mmCIF file with all atom_site columns, C-alpha atoms in Angstrom:
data_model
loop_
_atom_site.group_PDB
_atom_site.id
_atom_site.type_symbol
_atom_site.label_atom_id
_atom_site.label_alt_id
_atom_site.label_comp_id
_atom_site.label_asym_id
_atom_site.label_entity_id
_atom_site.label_seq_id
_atom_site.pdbx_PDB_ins_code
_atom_site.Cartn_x
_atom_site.Cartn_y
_atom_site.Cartn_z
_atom_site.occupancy
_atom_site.B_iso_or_equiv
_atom_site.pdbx_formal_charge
_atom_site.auth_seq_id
_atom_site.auth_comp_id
_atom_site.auth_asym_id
_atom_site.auth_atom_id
_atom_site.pdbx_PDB_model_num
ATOM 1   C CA . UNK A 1 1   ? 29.585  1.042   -16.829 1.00 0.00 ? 1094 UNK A CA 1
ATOM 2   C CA . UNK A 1 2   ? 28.686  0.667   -13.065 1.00 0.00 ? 1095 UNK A CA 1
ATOM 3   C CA . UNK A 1 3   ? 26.675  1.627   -10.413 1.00 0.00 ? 1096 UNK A CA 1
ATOM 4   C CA . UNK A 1 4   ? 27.518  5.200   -9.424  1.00 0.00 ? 1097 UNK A CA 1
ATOM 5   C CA . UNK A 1 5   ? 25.086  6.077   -6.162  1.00 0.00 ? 1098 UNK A CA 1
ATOM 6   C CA . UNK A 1 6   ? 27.232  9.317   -5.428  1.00 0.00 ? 1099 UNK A CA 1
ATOM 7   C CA . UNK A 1 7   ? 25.597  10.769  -8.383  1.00 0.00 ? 1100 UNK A CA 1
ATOM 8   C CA . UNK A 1 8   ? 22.074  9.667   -7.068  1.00 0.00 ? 1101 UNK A CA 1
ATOM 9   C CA . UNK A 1 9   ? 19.696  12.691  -6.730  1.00 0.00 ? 1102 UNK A CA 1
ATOM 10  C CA . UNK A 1 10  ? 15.696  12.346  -6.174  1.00 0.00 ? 1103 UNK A CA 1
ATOM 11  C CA . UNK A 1 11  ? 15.787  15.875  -5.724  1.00 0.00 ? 1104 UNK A CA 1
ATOM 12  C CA . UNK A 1 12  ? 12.449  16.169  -8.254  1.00 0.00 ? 1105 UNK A CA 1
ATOM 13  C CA . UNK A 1 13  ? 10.391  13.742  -5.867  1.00 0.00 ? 1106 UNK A CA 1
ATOM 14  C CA . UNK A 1 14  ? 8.373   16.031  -3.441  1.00 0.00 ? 1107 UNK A CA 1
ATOM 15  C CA . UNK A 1 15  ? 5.824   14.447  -1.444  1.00 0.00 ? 1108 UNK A CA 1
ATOM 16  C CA . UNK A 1 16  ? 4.979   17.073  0.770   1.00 0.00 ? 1109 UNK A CA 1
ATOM 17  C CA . UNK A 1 17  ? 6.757   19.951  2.286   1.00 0.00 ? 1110 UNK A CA 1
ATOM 18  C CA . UNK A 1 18  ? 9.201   18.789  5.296   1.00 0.00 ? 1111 UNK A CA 1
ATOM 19  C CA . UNK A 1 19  ? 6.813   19.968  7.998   1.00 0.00 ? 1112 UNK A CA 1
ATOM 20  C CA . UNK A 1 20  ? 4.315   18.170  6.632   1.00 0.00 ? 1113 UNK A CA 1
ATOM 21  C CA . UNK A 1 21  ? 5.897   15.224  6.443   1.00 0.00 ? 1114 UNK A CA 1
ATOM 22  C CA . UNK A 1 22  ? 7.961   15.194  9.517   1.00 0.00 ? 1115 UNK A CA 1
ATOM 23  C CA . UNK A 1 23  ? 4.544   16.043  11.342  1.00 0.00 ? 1116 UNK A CA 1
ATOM 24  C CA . UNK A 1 24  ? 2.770   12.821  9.840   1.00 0.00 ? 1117 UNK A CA 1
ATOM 25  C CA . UNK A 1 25  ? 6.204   10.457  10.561  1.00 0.00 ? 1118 UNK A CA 1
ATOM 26  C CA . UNK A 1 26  ? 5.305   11.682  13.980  1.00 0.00 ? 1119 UNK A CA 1
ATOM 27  C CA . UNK A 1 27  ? 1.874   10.900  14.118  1.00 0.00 ? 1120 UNK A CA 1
ATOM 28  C CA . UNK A 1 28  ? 2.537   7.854   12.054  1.00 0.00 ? 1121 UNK A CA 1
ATOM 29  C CA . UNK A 1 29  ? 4.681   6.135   14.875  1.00 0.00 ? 1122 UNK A CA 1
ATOM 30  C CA . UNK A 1 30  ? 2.222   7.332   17.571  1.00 0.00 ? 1123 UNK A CA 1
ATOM 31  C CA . UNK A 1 31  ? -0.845  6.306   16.430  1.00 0.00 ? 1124 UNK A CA 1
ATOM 32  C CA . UNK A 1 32  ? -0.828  3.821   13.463  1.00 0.00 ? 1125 UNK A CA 1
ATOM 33  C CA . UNK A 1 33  ? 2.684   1.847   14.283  1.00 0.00 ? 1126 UNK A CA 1
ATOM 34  C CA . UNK A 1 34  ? 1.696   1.380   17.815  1.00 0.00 ? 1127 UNK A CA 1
ATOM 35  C CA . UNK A 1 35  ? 0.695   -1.865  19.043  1.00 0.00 ? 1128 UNK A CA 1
ATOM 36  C CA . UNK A 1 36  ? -1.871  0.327   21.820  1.00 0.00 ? 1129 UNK A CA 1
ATOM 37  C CA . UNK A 1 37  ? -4.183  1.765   19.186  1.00 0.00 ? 1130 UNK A CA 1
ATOM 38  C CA . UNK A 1 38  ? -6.798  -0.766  18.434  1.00 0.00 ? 1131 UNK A CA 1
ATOM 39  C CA . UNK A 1 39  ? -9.291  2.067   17.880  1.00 0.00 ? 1132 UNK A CA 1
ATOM 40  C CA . UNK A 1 40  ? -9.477  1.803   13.571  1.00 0.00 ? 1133 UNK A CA 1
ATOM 41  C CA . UNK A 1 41  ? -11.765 5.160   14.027  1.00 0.00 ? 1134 UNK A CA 1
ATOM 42  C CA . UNK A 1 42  ? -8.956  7.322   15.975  1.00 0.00 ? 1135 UNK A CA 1
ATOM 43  C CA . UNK A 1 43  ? -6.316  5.864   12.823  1.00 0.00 ? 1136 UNK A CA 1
ATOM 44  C CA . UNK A 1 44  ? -9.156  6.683   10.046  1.00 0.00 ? 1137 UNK A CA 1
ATOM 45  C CA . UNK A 1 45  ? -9.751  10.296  11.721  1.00 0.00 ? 1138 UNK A CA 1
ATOM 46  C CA . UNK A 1 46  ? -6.184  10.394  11.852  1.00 0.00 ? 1139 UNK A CA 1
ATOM 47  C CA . UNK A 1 47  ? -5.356  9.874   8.444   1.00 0.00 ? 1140 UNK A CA 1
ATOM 48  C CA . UNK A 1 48  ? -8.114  11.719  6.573   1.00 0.00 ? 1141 UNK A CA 1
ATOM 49  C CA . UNK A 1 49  ? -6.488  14.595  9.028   1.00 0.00 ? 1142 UNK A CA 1
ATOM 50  C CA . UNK A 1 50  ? -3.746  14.283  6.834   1.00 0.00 ? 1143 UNK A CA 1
ATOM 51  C CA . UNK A 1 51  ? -5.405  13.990  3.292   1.00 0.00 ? 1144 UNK A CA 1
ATOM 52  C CA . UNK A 1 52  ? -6.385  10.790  3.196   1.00 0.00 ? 1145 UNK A CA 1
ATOM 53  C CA . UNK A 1 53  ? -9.738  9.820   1.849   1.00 0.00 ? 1146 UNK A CA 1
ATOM 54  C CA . UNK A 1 54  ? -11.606 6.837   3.252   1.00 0.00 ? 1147 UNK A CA 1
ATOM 55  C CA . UNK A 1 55  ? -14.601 5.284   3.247   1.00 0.00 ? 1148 UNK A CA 1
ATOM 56  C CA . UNK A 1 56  ? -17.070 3.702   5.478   1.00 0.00 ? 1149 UNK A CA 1
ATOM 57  C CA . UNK A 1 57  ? -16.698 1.031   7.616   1.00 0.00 ? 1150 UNK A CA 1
ATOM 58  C CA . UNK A 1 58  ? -12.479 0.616   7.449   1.00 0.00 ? 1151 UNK A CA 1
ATOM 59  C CA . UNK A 1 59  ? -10.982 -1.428  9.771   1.00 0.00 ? 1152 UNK A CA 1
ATOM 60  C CA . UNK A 1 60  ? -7.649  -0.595  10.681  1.00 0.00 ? 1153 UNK A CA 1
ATOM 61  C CA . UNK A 1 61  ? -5.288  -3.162  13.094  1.00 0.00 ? 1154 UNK A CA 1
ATOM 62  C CA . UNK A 1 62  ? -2.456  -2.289  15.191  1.00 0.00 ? 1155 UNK A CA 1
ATOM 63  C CA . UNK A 1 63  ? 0.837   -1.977  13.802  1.00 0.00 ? 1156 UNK A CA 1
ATOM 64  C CA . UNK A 1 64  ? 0.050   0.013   10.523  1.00 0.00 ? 1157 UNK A CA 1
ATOM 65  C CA . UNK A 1 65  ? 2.621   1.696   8.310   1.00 0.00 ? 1158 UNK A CA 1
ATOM 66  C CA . UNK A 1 66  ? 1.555   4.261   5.769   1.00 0.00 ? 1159 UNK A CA 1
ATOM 67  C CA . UNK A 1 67  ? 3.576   6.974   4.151   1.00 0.00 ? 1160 UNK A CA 1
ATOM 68  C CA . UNK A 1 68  ? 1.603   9.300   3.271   1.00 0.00 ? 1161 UNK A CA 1
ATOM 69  C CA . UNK A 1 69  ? -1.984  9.736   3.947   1.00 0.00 ? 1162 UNK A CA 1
ATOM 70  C CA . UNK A 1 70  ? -2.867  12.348  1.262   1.00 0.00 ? 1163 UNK A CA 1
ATOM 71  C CA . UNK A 1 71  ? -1.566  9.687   -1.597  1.00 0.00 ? 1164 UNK A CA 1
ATOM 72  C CA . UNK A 1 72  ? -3.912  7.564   -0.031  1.00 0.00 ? 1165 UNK A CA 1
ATOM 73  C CA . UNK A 1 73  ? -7.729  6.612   -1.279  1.00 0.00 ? 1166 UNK A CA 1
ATOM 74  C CA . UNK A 1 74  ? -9.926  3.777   0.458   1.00 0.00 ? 1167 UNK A CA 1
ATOM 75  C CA . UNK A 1 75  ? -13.072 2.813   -0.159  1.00 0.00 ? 1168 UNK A CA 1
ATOM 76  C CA . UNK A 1 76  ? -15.940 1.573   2.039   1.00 0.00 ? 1169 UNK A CA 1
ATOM 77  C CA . UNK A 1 77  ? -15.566 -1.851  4.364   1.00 0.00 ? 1170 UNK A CA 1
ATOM 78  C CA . UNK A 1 78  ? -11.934 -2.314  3.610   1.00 0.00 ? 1171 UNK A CA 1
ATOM 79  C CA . UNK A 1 79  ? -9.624  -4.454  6.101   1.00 0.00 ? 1172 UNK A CA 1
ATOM 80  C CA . UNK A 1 80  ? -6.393  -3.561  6.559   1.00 0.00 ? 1173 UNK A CA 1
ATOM 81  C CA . UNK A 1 81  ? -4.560  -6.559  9.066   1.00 0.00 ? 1174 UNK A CA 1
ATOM 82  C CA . UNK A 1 82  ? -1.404  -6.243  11.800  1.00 0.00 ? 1175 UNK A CA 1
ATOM 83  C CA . UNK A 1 83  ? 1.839   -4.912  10.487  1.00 0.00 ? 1176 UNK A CA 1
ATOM 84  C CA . UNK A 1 84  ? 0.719   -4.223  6.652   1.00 0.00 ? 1177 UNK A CA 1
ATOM 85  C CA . UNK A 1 85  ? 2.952   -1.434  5.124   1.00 0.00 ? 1178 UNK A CA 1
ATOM 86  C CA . UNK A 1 86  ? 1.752   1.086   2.387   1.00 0.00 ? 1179 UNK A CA 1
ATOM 87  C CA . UNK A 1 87  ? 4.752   2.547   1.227   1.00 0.00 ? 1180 UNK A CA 1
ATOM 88  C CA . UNK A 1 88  ? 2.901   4.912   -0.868  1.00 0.00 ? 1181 UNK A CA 1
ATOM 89  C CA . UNK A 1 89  ? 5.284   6.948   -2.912  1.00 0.00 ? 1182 UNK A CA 1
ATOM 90  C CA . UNK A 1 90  ? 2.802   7.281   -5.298  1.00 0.00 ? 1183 UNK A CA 1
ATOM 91  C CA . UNK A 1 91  ? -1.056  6.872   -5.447  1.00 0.00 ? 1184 UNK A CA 1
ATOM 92  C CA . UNK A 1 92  ? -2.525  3.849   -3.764  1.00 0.00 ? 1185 UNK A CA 1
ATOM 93  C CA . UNK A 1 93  ? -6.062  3.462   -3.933  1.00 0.00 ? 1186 UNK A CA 1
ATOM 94  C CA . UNK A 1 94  ? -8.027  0.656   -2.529  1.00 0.00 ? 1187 UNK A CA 1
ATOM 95  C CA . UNK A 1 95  ? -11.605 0.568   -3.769  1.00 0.00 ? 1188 UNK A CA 1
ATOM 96  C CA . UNK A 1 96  ? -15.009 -1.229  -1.607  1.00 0.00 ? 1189 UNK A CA 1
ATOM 97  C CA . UNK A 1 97  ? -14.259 -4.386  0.217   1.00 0.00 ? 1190 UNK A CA 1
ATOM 98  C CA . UNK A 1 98  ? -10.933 -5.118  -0.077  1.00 0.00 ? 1191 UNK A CA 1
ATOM 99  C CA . UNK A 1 99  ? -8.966  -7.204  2.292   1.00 0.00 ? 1192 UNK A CA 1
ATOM 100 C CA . UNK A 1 100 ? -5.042  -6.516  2.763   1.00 0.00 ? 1193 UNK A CA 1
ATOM 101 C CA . UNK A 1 101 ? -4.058  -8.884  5.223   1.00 0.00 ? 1194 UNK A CA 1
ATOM 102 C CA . UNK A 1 102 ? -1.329  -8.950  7.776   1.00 0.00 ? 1195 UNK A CA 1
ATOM 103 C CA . UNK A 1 103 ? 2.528   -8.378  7.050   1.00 0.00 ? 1196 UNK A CA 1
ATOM 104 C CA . UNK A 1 104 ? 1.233   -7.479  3.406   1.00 0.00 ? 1197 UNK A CA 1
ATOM 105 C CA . UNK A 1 105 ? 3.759   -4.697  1.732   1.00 0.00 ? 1198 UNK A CA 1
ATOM 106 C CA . UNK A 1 106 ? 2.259   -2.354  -0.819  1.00 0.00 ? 1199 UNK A CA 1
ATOM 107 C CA . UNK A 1 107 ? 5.578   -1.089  -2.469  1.00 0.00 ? 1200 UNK A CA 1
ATOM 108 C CA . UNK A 1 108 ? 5.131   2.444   -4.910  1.00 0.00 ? 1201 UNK A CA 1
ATOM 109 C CA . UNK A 1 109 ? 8.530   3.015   -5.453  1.00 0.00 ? 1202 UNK A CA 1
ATOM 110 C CA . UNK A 1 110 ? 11.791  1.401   -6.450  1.00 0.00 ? 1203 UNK A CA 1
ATOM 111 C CA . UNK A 1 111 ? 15.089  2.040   -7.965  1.00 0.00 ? 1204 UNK A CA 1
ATOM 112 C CA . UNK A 1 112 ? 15.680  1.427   -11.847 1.00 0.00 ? 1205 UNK A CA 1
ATOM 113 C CA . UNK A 1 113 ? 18.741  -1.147  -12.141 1.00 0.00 ? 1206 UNK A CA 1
ATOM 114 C CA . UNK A 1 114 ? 19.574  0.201   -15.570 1.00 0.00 ? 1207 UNK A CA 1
ATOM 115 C CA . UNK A 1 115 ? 20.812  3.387   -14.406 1.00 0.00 ? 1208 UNK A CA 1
ATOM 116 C CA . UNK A 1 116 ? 24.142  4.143   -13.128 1.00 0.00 ? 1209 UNK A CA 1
ATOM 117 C CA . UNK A 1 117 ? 23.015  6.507   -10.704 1.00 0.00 ? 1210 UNK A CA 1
ATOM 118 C CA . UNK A 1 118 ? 20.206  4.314   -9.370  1.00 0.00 ? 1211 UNK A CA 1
ATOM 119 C CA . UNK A 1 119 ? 16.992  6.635   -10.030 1.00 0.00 ? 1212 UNK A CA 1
ATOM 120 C CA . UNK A 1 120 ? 13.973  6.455   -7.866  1.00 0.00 ? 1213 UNK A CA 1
ATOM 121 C CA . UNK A 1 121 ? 11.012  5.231   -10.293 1.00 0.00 ? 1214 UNK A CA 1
ATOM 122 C CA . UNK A 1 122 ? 7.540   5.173   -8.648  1.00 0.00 ? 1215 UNK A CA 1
ATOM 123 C CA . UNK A 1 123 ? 4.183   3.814   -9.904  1.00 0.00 ? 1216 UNK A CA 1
ATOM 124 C CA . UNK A 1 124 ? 0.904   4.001   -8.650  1.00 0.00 ? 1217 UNK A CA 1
ATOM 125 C CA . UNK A 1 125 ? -1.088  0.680   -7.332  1.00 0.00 ? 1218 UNK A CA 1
ATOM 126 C CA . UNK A 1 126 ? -4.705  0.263   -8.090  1.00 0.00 ? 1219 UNK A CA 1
ATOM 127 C CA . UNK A 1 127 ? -6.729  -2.320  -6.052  1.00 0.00 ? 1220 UNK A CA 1
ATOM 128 C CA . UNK A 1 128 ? -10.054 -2.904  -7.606  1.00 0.00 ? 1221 UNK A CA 1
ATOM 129 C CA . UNK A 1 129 ? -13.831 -4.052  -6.075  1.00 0.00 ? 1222 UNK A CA 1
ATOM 130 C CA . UNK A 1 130 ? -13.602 -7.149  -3.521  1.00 0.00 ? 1223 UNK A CA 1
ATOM 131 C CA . UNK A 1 131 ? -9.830  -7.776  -4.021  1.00 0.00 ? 1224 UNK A CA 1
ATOM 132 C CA . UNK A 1 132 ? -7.586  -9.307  -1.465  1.00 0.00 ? 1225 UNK A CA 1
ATOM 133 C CA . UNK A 1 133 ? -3.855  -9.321  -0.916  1.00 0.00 ? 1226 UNK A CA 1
ATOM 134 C CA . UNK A 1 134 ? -2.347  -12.099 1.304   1.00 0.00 ? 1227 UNK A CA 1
ATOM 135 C CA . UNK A 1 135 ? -0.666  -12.385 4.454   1.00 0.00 ? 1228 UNK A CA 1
ATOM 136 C CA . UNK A 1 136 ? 3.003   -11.747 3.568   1.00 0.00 ? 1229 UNK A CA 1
ATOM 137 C CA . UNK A 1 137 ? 2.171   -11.186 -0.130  1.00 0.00 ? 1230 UNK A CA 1
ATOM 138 C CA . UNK A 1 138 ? 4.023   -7.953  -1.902  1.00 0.00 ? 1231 UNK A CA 1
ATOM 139 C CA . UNK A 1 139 ? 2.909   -5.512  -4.558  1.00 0.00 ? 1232 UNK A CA 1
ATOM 140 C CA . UNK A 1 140 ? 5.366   -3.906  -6.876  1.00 0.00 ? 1233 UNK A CA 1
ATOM 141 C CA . UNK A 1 141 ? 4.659   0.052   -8.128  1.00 0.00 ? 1234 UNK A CA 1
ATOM 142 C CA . UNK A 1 142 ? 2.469   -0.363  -11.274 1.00 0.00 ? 1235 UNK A CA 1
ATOM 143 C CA . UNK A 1 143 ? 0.118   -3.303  -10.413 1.00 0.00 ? 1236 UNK A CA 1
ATOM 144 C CA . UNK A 1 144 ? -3.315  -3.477  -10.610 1.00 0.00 ? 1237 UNK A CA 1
ATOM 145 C CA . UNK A 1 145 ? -5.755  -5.828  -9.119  1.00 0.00 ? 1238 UNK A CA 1
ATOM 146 C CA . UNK A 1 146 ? -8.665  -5.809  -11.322 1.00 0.00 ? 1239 UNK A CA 1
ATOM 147 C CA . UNK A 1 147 ? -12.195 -7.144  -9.240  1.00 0.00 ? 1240 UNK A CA 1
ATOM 148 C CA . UNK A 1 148 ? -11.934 -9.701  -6.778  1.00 0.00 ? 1241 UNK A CA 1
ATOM 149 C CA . UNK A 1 149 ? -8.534  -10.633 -7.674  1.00 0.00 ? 1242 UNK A CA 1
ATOM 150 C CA . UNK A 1 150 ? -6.497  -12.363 -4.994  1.00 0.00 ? 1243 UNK A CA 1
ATOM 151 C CA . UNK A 1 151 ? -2.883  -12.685 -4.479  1.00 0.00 ? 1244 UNK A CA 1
ATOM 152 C CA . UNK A 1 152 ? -2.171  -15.719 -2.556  1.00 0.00 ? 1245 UNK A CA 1
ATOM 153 C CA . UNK A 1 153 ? -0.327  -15.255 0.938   1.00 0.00 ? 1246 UNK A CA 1
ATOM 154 C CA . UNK A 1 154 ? 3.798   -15.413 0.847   1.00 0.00 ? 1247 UNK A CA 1
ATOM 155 C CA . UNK A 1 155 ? 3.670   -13.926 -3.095  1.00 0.00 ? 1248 UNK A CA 1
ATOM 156 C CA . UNK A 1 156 ? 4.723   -10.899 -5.270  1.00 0.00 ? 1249 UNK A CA 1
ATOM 157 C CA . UNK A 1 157 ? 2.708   -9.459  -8.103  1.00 0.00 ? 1250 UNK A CA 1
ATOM 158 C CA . UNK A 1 158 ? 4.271   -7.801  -10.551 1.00 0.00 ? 1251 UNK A CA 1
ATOM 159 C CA . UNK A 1 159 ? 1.649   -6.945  -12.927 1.00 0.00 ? 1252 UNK A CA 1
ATOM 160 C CA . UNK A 1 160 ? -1.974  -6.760  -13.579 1.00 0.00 ? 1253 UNK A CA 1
ATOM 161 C CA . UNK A 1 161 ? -3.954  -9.436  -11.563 1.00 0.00 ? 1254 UNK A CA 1
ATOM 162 C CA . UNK A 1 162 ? -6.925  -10.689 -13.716 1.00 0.00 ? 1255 UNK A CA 1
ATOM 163 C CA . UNK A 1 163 ? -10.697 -10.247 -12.587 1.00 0.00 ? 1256 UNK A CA 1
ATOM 164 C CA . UNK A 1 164 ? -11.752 -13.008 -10.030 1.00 0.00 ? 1257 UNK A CA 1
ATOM 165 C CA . UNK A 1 165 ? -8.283  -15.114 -10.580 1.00 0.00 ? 1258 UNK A CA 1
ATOM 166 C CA . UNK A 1 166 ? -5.874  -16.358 -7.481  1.00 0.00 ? 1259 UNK A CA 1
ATOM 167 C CA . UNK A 1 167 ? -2.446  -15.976 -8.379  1.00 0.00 ? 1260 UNK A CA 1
ATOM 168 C CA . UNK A 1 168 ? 0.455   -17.541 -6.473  1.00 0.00 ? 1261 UNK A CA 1
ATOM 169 C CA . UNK A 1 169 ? 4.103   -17.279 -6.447  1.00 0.00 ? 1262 UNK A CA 1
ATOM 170 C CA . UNK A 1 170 ? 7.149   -15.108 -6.935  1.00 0.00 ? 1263 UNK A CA 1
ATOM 171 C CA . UNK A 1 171 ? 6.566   -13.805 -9.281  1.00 0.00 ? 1264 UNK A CA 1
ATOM 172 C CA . UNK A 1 172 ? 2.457   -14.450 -8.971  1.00 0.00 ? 1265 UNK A CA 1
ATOM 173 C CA . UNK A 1 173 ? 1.238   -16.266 -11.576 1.00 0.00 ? 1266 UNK A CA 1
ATOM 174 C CA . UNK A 1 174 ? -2.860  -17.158 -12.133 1.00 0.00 ? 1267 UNK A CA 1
ATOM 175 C CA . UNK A 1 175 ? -3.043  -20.740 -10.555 1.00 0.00 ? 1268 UNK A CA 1
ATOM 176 C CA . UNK A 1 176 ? -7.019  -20.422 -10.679 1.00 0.00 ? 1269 UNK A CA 1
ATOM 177 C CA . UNK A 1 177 ? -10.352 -18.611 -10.776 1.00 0.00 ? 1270 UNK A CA 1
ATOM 178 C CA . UNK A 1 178 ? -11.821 -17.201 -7.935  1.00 0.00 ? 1271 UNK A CA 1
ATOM 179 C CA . UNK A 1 179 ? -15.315 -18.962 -7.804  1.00 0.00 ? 1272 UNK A CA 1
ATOM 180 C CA . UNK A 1 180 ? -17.908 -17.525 -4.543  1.00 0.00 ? 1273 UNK A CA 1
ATOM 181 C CA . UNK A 1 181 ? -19.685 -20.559 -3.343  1.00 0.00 ? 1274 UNK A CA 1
ATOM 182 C CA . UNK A 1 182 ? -23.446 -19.798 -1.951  1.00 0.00 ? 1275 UNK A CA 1
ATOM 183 C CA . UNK A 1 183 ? -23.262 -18.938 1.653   1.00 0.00 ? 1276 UNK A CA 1
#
């Protein structure tokens, strides 16, 4: 056996019609890509245009990447840094006070190895209460950040990220617990 891609067909992934989604590449490039938007509150009017739901509070830098919007949730007082890309084939949702910081790649889809044709296989990503992803850092389709997880900058998670633990690496493993000292 070997890898066939001329019998490759996603045909029973729809995302959206093509309108829709040719509309939002467009408005993608102009206003969340751009370097010139600084304005998070244009990019979170933007988006929720388009489906998404967000909270309060979201800050939103320059150079942004998203899909699309409407498989997109985010809570209240979330950060979202320079350049991060949420390649949302699937669900992504990002609950209160999480931190995604710059260059970070939030990855929903992927292509299964074992098949000859080289299917498209996608899997939600679930980042819980007060979690942060790294500068650099990647997150496969499937993983889940329970609370105040962090994934240390320059790393890939592959799985679920244990409840206030630091994990490191490629693939992440848990180095540590995340301890809060008193401010």
């Amino acid at each position: 056996m070997k890898t066939d891609l001329s019998s490759y067909n996603n045909s029973w992934y729809q995302p959206g019609s093509k309108l829709k989604c040719l509309i939002w590449y467009l408005f993608n490039f102009v206003f969340l890509k751009a370097s010139w938007n600084v304005f998070s509150g244009l990019k979170v009017f933007i988006l929720k245009m388009f489906g998404a739901q967000i909270g309060k509070g979201v800050v939103i830098k320059p150079n942004v990447n998203i899909k699309y919007p409407w498989k997109l949730k985010i809570g209240n007082y979330c950060w979202i840094g320079e350049e991060v890309w949420i390649d949302n084939l699937d669900i992504v949702t990002i609950e209160d006070n999480v931190c995604i910081s710059q260059g970070a790649l939030l990855q929903c889809g992927n292509h299964n190895y074992k098949s000859t044709s080289f299917d498209l296989i996608v899997a939600p990503i679930y980042l819980k209460e007060g979690s942060w992803v790294g500068a650099n850092s990647s997150v496969a389709p499937g993983v889940v950040f329970e609370s105040h997880a962090v994934l240390s900058m320059g790393s890939v998670a592959i799985g679920t990220l244990e409840a206030y633990s630091i994990y490191q690496g490629n693939p992440a493993v848990k180095i540590k617990n995340r301890v809060f000292s008193k401010s």
